[in-house]
PDB file of C-alpha atoms in Angstrom:
ATOM      1  CA  UNK A 625     -24.120 -12.032 232.266  1.00 44.00           C
ATOM      2  CA  UNK A 626     -21.943  -9.611 233.852  1.00 45.00           C
ATOM      3  CA  UNK A 627     -21.869  -8.801 237.638  1.00 47.00           C
ATOM      4  CA  UNK A 628     -20.176  -6.037 239.601  1.00 45.00           C
ATOM      5  CA  UNK A 629     -17.972  -6.928 242.809  1.00 46.00           C
ATOM      6  CA  UNK A 630     -20.528  -6.233 245.039  1.00 44.00           C
ATOM      7  CA  UNK A 631     -22.818  -8.910 243.858  1.00 59.00           C
ATOM      8  CA  UNK A 632     -20.456 -11.576 242.941  1.00 67.00           C
ATOM      9  CA  UNK A 633     -22.035 -13.871 245.870  1.00 64.00           C
ATOM     10  CA  UNK A 634     -25.129 -14.277 243.644  1.00 69.00           C
ATOM     11  CA  UNK A 635     -23.301 -16.346 241.055  1.00 75.00           C
ATOM     12  CA  UNK A 636     -22.795 -19.513 243.124  1.00 75.00           C
ATOM     13  CA  UNK A 637     -25.806 -21.198 241.397  1.00 74.00           C
ATOM     14  CA  UNK A 638     -25.005 -20.073 237.639  1.00 77.00           C
ATOM     15  CA  UNK A 639     -21.437 -21.072 238.420  1.00 76.00           C
ATOM     16  CA  UNK A 640     -22.416 -24.575 239.386  1.00 75.00           C
ATOM     17  CA  UNK A 641     -24.583 -25.296 236.344  1.00 75.00           C
ATOM     18  CA  UNK A 642     -21.673 -23.923 233.906  1.00 75.00           C
ATOM     19  CA  UNK A 643     -24.123 -20.768 233.178  1.00 74.00           C
ATOM     20  CA  UNK A 644     -21.364 -18.171 233.283  1.00 76.00           C
ATOM     21  CA  UNK A 645     -19.007 -17.159 230.453  1.00 79.00           C
ATOM     22  CA  UNK A 646     -15.258 -17.998 230.650  1.00 81.00           C
ATOM     23  CA  UNK A 647     -13.945 -14.787 232.138  1.00 81.00           C
ATOM     24  CA  UNK A 648     -16.720 -14.407 235.032  1.00 81.00           C
ATOM     25  CA  UNK A 649     -16.043 -18.498 235.791  1.00 81.00           C
ATOM     26  CA  UNK A 650     -12.355 -17.528 235.944  1.00 84.00           C
ATOM     27  CA  UNK A 651     -13.196 -14.507 238.301  1.00 85.00           C
ATOM     28  CA  UNK A 652     -15.808 -16.626 240.399  1.00 82.00           C
ATOM     29  CA  UNK A 653     -13.202 -19.412 240.835  1.00 85.00           C
ATOM     30  CA  UNK A 654     -10.492 -16.947 242.314  1.00 86.00           C
ATOM     31  CA  UNK A 655     -13.273 -15.937 244.569  1.00 85.00           C
ATOM     32  CA  UNK A 656     -14.108 -19.207 245.757  1.00 83.00           C
ATOM     33  CA  UNK A 657     -10.650 -19.524 247.349  1.00 86.00           C
ATOM     34  CA  UNK A 658     -11.412 -16.828 249.955  1.00 85.00           C
ATOM     35  CA  UNK A 659     -15.326 -17.326 250.433  1.00 84.00           C
ATOM     36  CA  UNK A 660     -16.773 -20.221 252.360  1.00 83.00           C
ATOM     37  CA  UNK A 661     -20.078 -19.351 252.033  1.00 79.00           C
ATOM     38  CA  UNK A 662     -19.918 -19.655 248.052  1.00 81.00           C
ATOM     39  CA  UNK A 663     -17.716 -22.593 248.449  1.00 84.00           C
ATOM     40  CA  UNK A 664     -20.693 -24.202 250.294  1.00 82.00           C
ATOM     41  CA  UNK A 665     -23.638 -22.762 248.066  1.00 78.00           C
ATOM     42  CA  UNK A 666     -21.685 -24.087 245.178  1.00 78.00           C
ATOM     43  CA  UNK A 667     -21.487 -27.398 246.290  1.00 80.00           C
ATOM     44  CA  UNK A 668     -25.183 -27.266 247.255  1.00 75.00           C
ATOM     45  CA  UNK A 669     -26.353 -26.361 243.774  1.00 76.00           C
ATOM     46  CA  UNK A 670     -23.808 -28.662 241.876  1.00 75.00           C
ATOM     47  CA  UNK A 671     -25.364 -31.727 244.310  1.00 72.00           C
ATOM     48  CA  UNK A 672     -28.579 -30.371 243.432  1.00 71.00           C
ATOM     49  CA  UNK A 673     -28.288 -30.000 239.867  1.00 67.00           C
ATOM     50  CA  UNK A 674     -27.232 -33.895 239.990  1.00 67.00           C
ATOM     51  CA  UNK A 675     -30.271 -35.211 241.951  1.00 64.00           C
ATOM     52  CA  UNK A 676     -32.538 -33.199 239.521  1.00 62.00           C
ATOM     53  CA  UNK A 677     -30.997 -35.227 236.636  1.00 59.00           C
ATOM     54  CA  UNK A 678     -31.462 -38.219 238.547  1.00 60.00           C
ATOM     55  CA  UNK A 679     -35.236 -37.644 239.240  1.00 56.00           C
ATOM     56  CA  UNK A 680     -36.323 -38.071 235.864  1.00 53.00           C
ATOM     57  CA  UNK A 681     -34.939 -41.711 236.352  1.00 54.00           C
ATOM     58  CA  UNK A 682     -38.114 -44.526 235.597  1.00 60.00           C
ATOM     59  CA  UNK A 683     -37.750 -48.049 236.859  1.00 61.00           C
ATOM     60  CA  UNK A 684     -39.218 -50.473 234.129  1.00 64.00           C
ATOM     61  CA  UNK A 685     -42.625 -51.812 235.277  1.00 67.00           C
ATOM     62  CA  UNK A 686     -42.175 -55.300 237.084  1.00 67.00           C
ATOM     63  CA  UNK A 687     -44.792 -56.805 234.985  1.00 68.00           C
ATOM     64  CA  UNK A 688     -43.301 -55.494 231.486  1.00 67.00           C
ATOM     65  CA  UNK A 689     -40.300 -57.737 232.325  1.00 68.00           C
ATOM     66  CA  UNK A 690     -42.556 -60.990 233.436  1.00 69.00           C
ATOM     67  CA  UNK A 691     -44.627 -61.037 230.144  1.00 70.00           C
ATOM     68  CA  UNK A 692     -41.708 -60.650 228.095  1.00 69.00           C
ATOM     69  CA  UNK A 693     -39.564 -63.291 229.851  1.00 69.00           C
ATOM     70  CA  UNK A 694     -42.897 -65.529 229.558  1.00 68.00           C
ATOM     71  CA  UNK A 695     -43.215 -65.090 225.855  1.00 67.00           C
ATOM     72  CA  UNK A 696     -39.584 -65.477 224.783  1.00 61.00           C
ATOM     73  CA  UNK A 697     -40.104 -68.942 226.262  1.00 63.00           C
ATOM     74  CA  UNK A 698     -42.635 -69.785 224.003  1.00 62.00           C
ATOM     75  CA  UNK A 699     -40.768 -68.673 220.777  1.00 62.00           C
ATOM     76  CA  UNK A 700     -39.180 -71.602 218.552  1.00 61.00           C
ATOM     77  CA  UNK A 701     -35.788 -70.994 217.872  1.00 62.00           C
ATOM     78  CA  UNK A 702     -33.604 -71.586 214.590  1.00 62.00           C
ATOM     79  CA  UNK A 703     -31.732 -74.983 214.350  1.00 64.00           C
ATOM     80  CA  UNK A 704     -27.923 -74.581 215.205  1.00 64.00           C
ATOM     81  CA  UNK A 705     -25.658 -74.254 212.178  1.00 63.00           C
ATOM     82  CA  UNK A 706     -23.764 -77.790 211.519  1.00 59.00           C
ATOM     83  CA  UNK A 707     -20.526 -78.124 209.659  1.00 58.00           C
ATOM     84  CA  UNK A 708     -20.734 -80.067 206.578  1.00 53.00           C
ATOM     85  CA  UNK A 709     -18.321 -81.285 203.561  1.00 51.00           C
ATOM     86  CA  UNK A 710     -20.406 -78.974 201.184  1.00 47.00           C
ATOM     87  CA  UNK A 711     -20.137 -75.902 202.874  1.00 48.00           C
ATOM     88  CA  UNK A 712     -21.672 -73.751 199.864  1.00 45.00           C
ATOM     89  CA  UNK A 713     -24.715 -75.521 199.009  1.00 47.00           C
ATOM     90  CA  UNK A 714     -25.453 -76.271 202.897  1.00 43.00           C
ATOM     91  CA  UNK A 715     -25.643 -72.567 203.515  1.00 48.00           C
ATOM     92  CA  UNK A 716     -27.441 -72.274 200.440  1.00 49.00           C
ATOM     93  CA  UNK A 717     -30.329 -75.111 201.915  1.00 45.00           C
ATOM     94  CA  UNK A 718     -30.170 -73.106 205.170  1.00 44.00           C
ATOM     95  CA  UNK A 719     -31.062 -69.891 203.902  1.00 49.00           C
ATOM     96  CA  UNK A 720     -33.776 -71.307 202.048  1.00 49.00           C
ATOM     97  CA  UNK A 721     -35.154 -73.065 205.312  1.00 49.00           C
ATOM     98  CA  UNK A 722     -34.623 -70.100 207.367  1.00 48.00           C
ATOM     99  CA  UNK A 723     -36.808 -67.810 205.619  1.00 48.00           C
ATOM    100  CA  UNK A 724     -39.614 -69.988 206.194  1.00 52.00           C
ATOM    101  CA  UNK A 725     -38.704 -70.772 210.008  1.00 48.00           C
ATOM    102  CA  UNK A 726     -37.809 -66.770 210.319  1.00 49.00           C
ATOM    103  CA  UNK A 727     -41.334 -65.942 209.001  1.00 49.00           C
ATOM    104  CA  UNK A 728     -43.105 -68.486 211.073  1.00 50.00           C
ATOM    105  CA  UNK A 729     -41.014 -67.324 214.265  1.00 49.00           C
ATOM    106  CA  UNK A 730     -41.794 -63.722 213.486  1.00 48.00           C
ATOM    107  CA  UNK A 731     -45.599 -64.216 213.295  1.00 49.00           C
ATOM    108  CA  UNK A 732     -45.657 -66.403 216.424  1.00 49.00           C
ATOM    109  CA  UNK A 733     -44.101 -63.524 217.976  1.00 47.00           C
ATOM    110  CA  UNK A 734     -46.068 -60.744 216.654  1.00 49.00           C
ATOM    111  CA  UNK A 735     -49.360 -62.873 218.098  1.00 47.00           C
ATOM    112  CA  UNK A 736     -47.654 -63.225 221.214  1.00 49.00           C
ATOM    113  CA  UNK A 737     -46.468 -59.639 221.761  1.00 47.00           C
ATOM    114  CA  UNK A 738     -49.760 -57.662 220.542  1.00 53.00           C
ATOM    115  CA  UNK A 739     -51.497 -57.710 223.581  1.00 59.00           C
ATOM    116  CA  UNK A 740     -47.833 -56.686 225.428  1.00 56.00           C
ATOM    117  CA  UNK A 741     -47.384 -54.172 222.648  1.00 59.00           C
ATOM    118  CA  UNK A 742     -50.857 -52.408 223.402  1.00 65.00           C
ATOM    119  CA  UNK A 743     -50.032 -52.049 227.244  1.00 60.00           C
ATOM    120  CA  UNK A 744     -46.717 -51.049 226.529  1.00 64.00           C
ATOM    121  CA  UNK A 745     -47.385 -48.227 223.946  1.00 68.00           C
ATOM    122  CA  UNK A 746     -50.063 -46.901 226.546  1.00 72.00           C
ATOM    123  CA  UNK A 747     -47.438 -46.804 229.415  1.00 67.00           C
ATOM    124  CA  UNK A 748     -44.956 -45.415 227.019  1.00 70.00           C
ATOM    125  CA  UNK A 749     -47.309 -42.498 226.519  1.00 73.00           C
ATOM    126  CA  UNK A 750     -47.830 -42.053 230.061  1.00 71.00           C
ATOM    127  CA  UNK A 751     -44.138 -42.171 230.854  1.00 71.00           C
ATOM    128  CA  UNK A 752     -43.497 -39.654 228.167  1.00 73.00           C
ATOM    129  CA  UNK A 753     -46.203 -37.004 229.385  1.00 72.00           C
ATOM    130  CA  UNK A 754     -44.418 -37.647 232.778  1.00 66.00           C
ATOM    131  CA  UNK A 755     -41.251 -37.061 231.653  1.00 70.00           C
ATOM    132  CA  UNK A 756     -42.118 -34.096 229.747  1.00 72.00           C
ATOM    133  CA  UNK A 757     -43.657 -32.570 232.721  1.00 66.00           C
ATOM    134  CA  UNK A 758     -40.732 -33.229 234.710  1.00 69.00           C
ATOM    135  CA  UNK A 759     -38.382 -31.741 232.065  1.00 72.00           C
ATOM    136  CA  UNK A 760     -40.523 -28.590 232.197  1.00 73.00           C
ATOM    137  CA  UNK A 761     -40.242 -28.058 236.019  1.00 75.00           C
ATOM    138  CA  UNK A 762     -36.351 -28.688 235.911  1.00 79.00           C
ATOM    139  CA  UNK A 763     -35.789 -26.167 233.037  1.00 80.00           C
ATOM    140  CA  UNK A 764     -37.955 -23.470 235.249  1.00 81.00           C
ATOM    141  CA  UNK A 765     -35.859 -24.771 238.581  1.00 82.00           C
ATOM    142  CA  UNK A 766     -32.404 -24.271 236.314  1.00 82.00           C
ATOM    143  CA  UNK A 767     -33.839 -21.029 235.031  1.00 84.00           C
ATOM    144  CA  UNK A 768     -34.517 -19.843 238.584  1.00 85.00           C
ATOM    145  CA  UNK A 769     -31.024 -21.164 240.163  1.00 83.00           C
ATOM    146  CA  UNK A 770     -29.335 -19.070 237.241  1.00 84.00           C
ATOM    147  CA  UNK A 771     -31.340 -16.012 237.128  1.00 85.00           C
ATOM    148  CA  UNK A 772     -29.059 -12.607 237.305  1.00 86.00           C
ATOM    149  CA  UNK A 773     -31.351 -11.766 240.055  1.00 87.00           C
ATOM    150  CA  UNK A 774     -31.189 -14.904 242.211  1.00 86.00           C
ATOM    151  CA  UNK A 775     -31.349 -14.518 245.663  1.00 87.00           C
ATOM    152  CA  UNK A 776     -30.389 -17.116 248.134  1.00 88.00           C
ATOM    153  CA  UNK A 777     -31.345 -17.774 252.174  1.00 88.00           C
ATOM    154  CA  UNK A 778     -30.231 -20.629 254.251  1.00 90.00           C
ATOM    155  CA  UNK A 779     -32.367 -22.387 257.137  1.00 91.00           C
ATOM    156  CA  UNK A 780     -32.683 -25.056 259.794  1.00 93.00           C
ATOM    157  CA  UNK A 781     -35.669 -26.709 260.125  1.00 93.00           C
ATOM    158  CA  UNK A 782     -36.620 -28.220 263.709  1.00 93.00           C
ATOM    159  CA  UNK A 783     -36.166 -31.856 262.485  1.00 92.00           C
ATOM    160  CA  UNK A 784     -32.574 -30.941 261.577  1.00 92.00           C
ATOM    161  CA  UNK A 785     -32.812 -30.846 258.017  1.00 92.00           C
ATOM    162  CA  UNK A 786     -30.727 -27.644 256.287  1.00 92.00           C
ATOM    163  CA  UNK A 787     -32.876 -25.749 253.743  1.00 92.00           C
ATOM    164  CA  UNK A 788     -32.452 -23.515 251.221  1.00 90.00           C
ATOM    165  CA  UNK A 789     -34.729 -21.121 249.275  1.00 90.00           C
ATOM    166  CA  UNK A 790     -33.404 -19.550 245.950  1.00 89.00           C
ATOM    167  CA  UNK A 791     -36.206 -16.627 244.613  1.00 88.00           C
ATOM    168  CA  UNK A 792     -35.920 -14.453 241.141  1.00 88.00           C
ATOM    169  CA  UNK A 793     -38.089 -11.607 240.685  1.00 86.00           C
ATOM    170  CA  UNK A 794     -37.505 -11.621 237.143  1.00 86.00           C
ATOM    171  CA  UNK A 795     -38.451 -15.087 237.117  1.00 87.00           C
ATOM    172  CA  UNK A 796     -41.527 -14.714 239.486  1.00 87.00           C
ATOM    173  CA  UNK A 797     -40.453 -18.475 241.042  1.00 90.00           C
ATOM    174  CA  UNK A 798     -39.205 -19.759 244.094  1.00 90.00           C
ATOM    175  CA  UNK A 799     -37.251 -22.974 244.510  1.00 90.00           C
ATOM    176  CA  UNK A 800     -36.764 -25.046 247.695  1.00 91.00           C
ATOM    177  CA  UNK A 801     -33.965 -27.384 248.522  1.00 90.00           C
ATOM    178  CA  UNK A 802     -33.563 -29.615 251.624  1.00 91.00           C
ATOM    179  CA  UNK A 803     -30.534 -31.743 252.844  1.00 91.00           C
ATOM    180  CA  UNK A 804     -30.702 -34.349 255.560  1.00 92.00           C
ATOM    181  CA  UNK A 805     -34.651 -34.406 255.651  1.00 91.00           C
ATOM    182  CA  UNK A 806     -35.915 -37.634 257.713  1.00 92.00           C
ATOM    183  CA  UNK A 807     -38.111 -39.650 255.893  1.00 91.00           C
ATOM    184  CA  UNK A 808     -41.507 -39.113 256.922  1.00 91.00           C
ATOM    185  CA  UNK A 809     -43.942 -41.980 258.009  1.00 91.00           C
ATOM    186  CA  UNK A 810     -45.722 -44.050 255.402  1.00 90.00           C
ATOM    187  CA  UNK A 811     -49.050 -41.692 256.097  1.00 92.00           C
ATOM    188  CA  UNK A 812     -47.305 -38.574 256.258  1.00 93.00           C
ATOM    189  CA  UNK A 813     -45.773 -36.139 253.683  1.00 94.00           C
ATOM    190  CA  UNK A 814     -43.922 -32.618 253.989  1.00 95.00           C
ATOM    191  CA  UNK A 815     -45.903 -29.764 252.717  1.00 95.00           C
ATOM    192  CA  UNK A 816     -44.573 -26.224 251.734  1.00 95.00           C
ATOM    193  CA  UNK A 817     -46.664 -23.008 252.655  1.00 94.00           C
ATOM    194  CA  UNK A 818     -46.510 -19.570 251.413  1.00 93.00           C
ATOM    195  CA  UNK A 819     -47.105 -16.903 254.202  1.00 93.00           C
ATOM    196  CA  UNK A 820     -49.160 -13.999 252.412  1.00 91.00           C
ATOM    197  CA  UNK A 821     -49.647 -11.692 255.533  1.00 88.00           C
ATOM    198  CA  UNK A 822     -50.374 -14.288 258.098  1.00 88.00           C
ATOM    199  CA  UNK A 823     -52.296 -16.456 255.542  1.00 91.00           C
ATOM    200  CA  UNK A 824     -50.832 -19.883 254.856  1.00 93.00           C
ATOM    201  CA  UNK A 825     -51.512 -21.027 251.081  1.00 93.00           C
ATOM    202  CA  UNK A 826     -50.226 -24.412 249.925  1.00 94.00           C
ATOM    203  CA  UNK A 827     -47.226 -24.468 247.947  1.00 94.00           C
ATOM    204  CA  UNK A 828     -46.589 -27.763 247.082  1.00 92.00           C
ATOM    205  CA  UNK A 829     -44.671 -30.965 248.421  1.00 94.00           C
ATOM    206  CA  UNK A 830     -41.066 -32.357 249.128  1.00 91.00           C
ATOM    207  CA  UNK A 831     -40.880 -35.713 250.013  1.00 87.00           C
ATOM    208  CA  UNK A 832     -36.987 -36.498 250.478  1.00 86.00           C
ATOM    209  CA  UNK A 833     -33.818 -34.520 250.006  1.00 86.00           C
ATOM    210  CA  UNK A 834     -33.440 -32.641 247.058  1.00 85.00           C
ATOM    211  CA  UNK A 835     -34.911 -29.416 245.357  1.00 85.00           C
ATOM    212  CA  UNK A 836     -38.628 -28.707 244.106  1.00 89.00           C
ATOM    213  CA  UNK A 837     -40.173 -25.663 242.430  1.00 90.00           C
ATOM    214  CA  UNK A 838     -42.472 -23.889 244.763  1.00 91.00           C
ATOM    215  CA  UNK A 839     -45.911 -23.771 243.646  1.00 90.00           C
ATOM    216  CA  UNK A 840     -48.009 -20.560 243.675  1.00 86.00           C
ATOM    217  CA  UNK A 841     -46.828 -17.128 243.447  1.00 84.00           C
ATOM    218  CA  UNK A 842     -44.074 -15.799 245.644  1.00 86.00           C
ATOM    219  CA  UNK A 843     -44.533 -12.211 244.992  1.00 83.00           C
ATOM    220  CA  UNK A 844     -45.890 -10.848 248.285  1.00 83.00           C
ATOM    221  CA  UNK A 845     -44.970 -13.431 250.060  1.00 89.00           C
ATOM    222  CA  UNK A 846     -42.934 -12.846 253.551  1.00 89.00           C
ATOM    223  CA  UNK A 847     -42.209 -16.298 254.344  1.00 92.00           C
ATOM    224  CA  UNK A 848     -41.876 -20.138 253.482  1.00 92.00           C
ATOM    225  CA  UNK A 849     -43.179 -22.488 255.859  1.00 93.00           C
ATOM    226  CA  UNK A 850     -42.714 -26.094 255.947  1.00 95.00           C
ATOM    227  CA  UNK A 851     -44.903 -28.632 257.835  1.00 95.00           C
ATOM    228  CA  UNK A 852     -45.908 -32.620 258.309  1.00 94.00           C
ATOM    229  CA  UNK A 853     -49.262 -33.421 257.014  1.00 95.00           C
ATOM    230  CA  UNK A 854     -51.203 -36.093 256.151  1.00 93.00           C
ATOM    231  CA  UNK A 855     -50.218 -38.107 252.758  1.00 89.00           C
ATOM    232  CA  UNK A 856     -52.718 -36.301 250.638  1.00 88.00           C
ATOM    233  CA  UNK A 857     -51.584 -32.767 251.892  1.00 92.00           C
ATOM    234  CA  UNK A 858     -54.098 -30.341 253.496  1.00 94.00           C
ATOM    235  CA  UNK A 859     -55.533 -26.890 252.657  1.00 93.00           C
ATOM    236  CA  UNK A 860     -54.375 -25.222 255.824  1.00 93.00           C
ATOM    237  CA  UNK A 861     -51.463 -26.335 258.278  1.00 93.00           C
ATOM    238  CA  UNK A 862     -52.793 -28.869 260.722  1.00 93.00           C
ATOM    239  CA  UNK A 863     -49.367 -29.033 262.750  1.00 92.00           C
ATOM    240  CA  UNK A 864     -46.724 -26.505 264.229  1.00 91.00           C
ATOM    241  CA  UNK A 865     -44.218 -25.482 261.428  1.00 92.00           C
ATOM    242  CA  UNK A 866     -40.993 -27.186 261.195  1.00 94.00           C
ATOM    243  CA  UNK A 867     -39.645 -24.052 259.303  1.00 92.00           C
ATOM    244  CA  UNK A 868     -40.875 -20.609 258.704  1.00 92.00           C
ATOM    245  CA  UNK A 869     -38.150 -18.962 256.492  1.00 89.00           C
ATOM    246  CA  UNK A 870     -38.411 -15.424 255.743  1.00 88.00           C
ATOM    247  CA  UNK A 871     -37.926 -15.069 251.664  1.00 83.00           C
ATOM    248  CA  UNK A 872     -34.908 -13.269 250.440  1.00 71.00           C
ATOM    249  CA  UNK A 873     -35.558  -9.754 249.677  1.00 68.00           C
TER     250      UNK A 873
END
């Protein structure tokens, strides 16, 4: 990925994602020393990449721990090993006794965990599907941020949040990032919009600080809007926009 000196500023995202070759990285690192805007962009993208990685984390369901602990309490343990004057013969006897004890314990555990295993398998499949979907979106976001034609614009929302939009014609996608976004009420959510010749089309949600892929086709859209809507979202904006930011050209 080669760039002229005139467009070295677009390398901030690729630098943060370690997507530059050695020569480009060295050249851009030297550029950062004298460019405050690029230092800020690179820091923002590095922080965003960290938040994207954390976004896939899943907290185990509370019920899983409760069922597991309750089942463990009911499983019989093997007797302790007791020193003896005839260790060789005792170990042989212990091994003979341990086999049926272990088998009995295994059968008891299998019966106790049968219901839990079925529920856990179903939950695992749901989490795996969710993880795959999240991974696909993260891959798309990363591709937009590292695209050679990525263009960046910054803005400030009415509630004080610092916002960034990165768009790529080659990928035909755009991403939206927010920092310092106040938490909405439990019955409200932040909704994104694409402005197509004055018609606001729903473009997804952002519920906290971080970066999201803007839903819909940014081609032909002139701006990205942000409003505070009811928790389920709205087909059209119902409140004054907190932000209406022109898409980078």
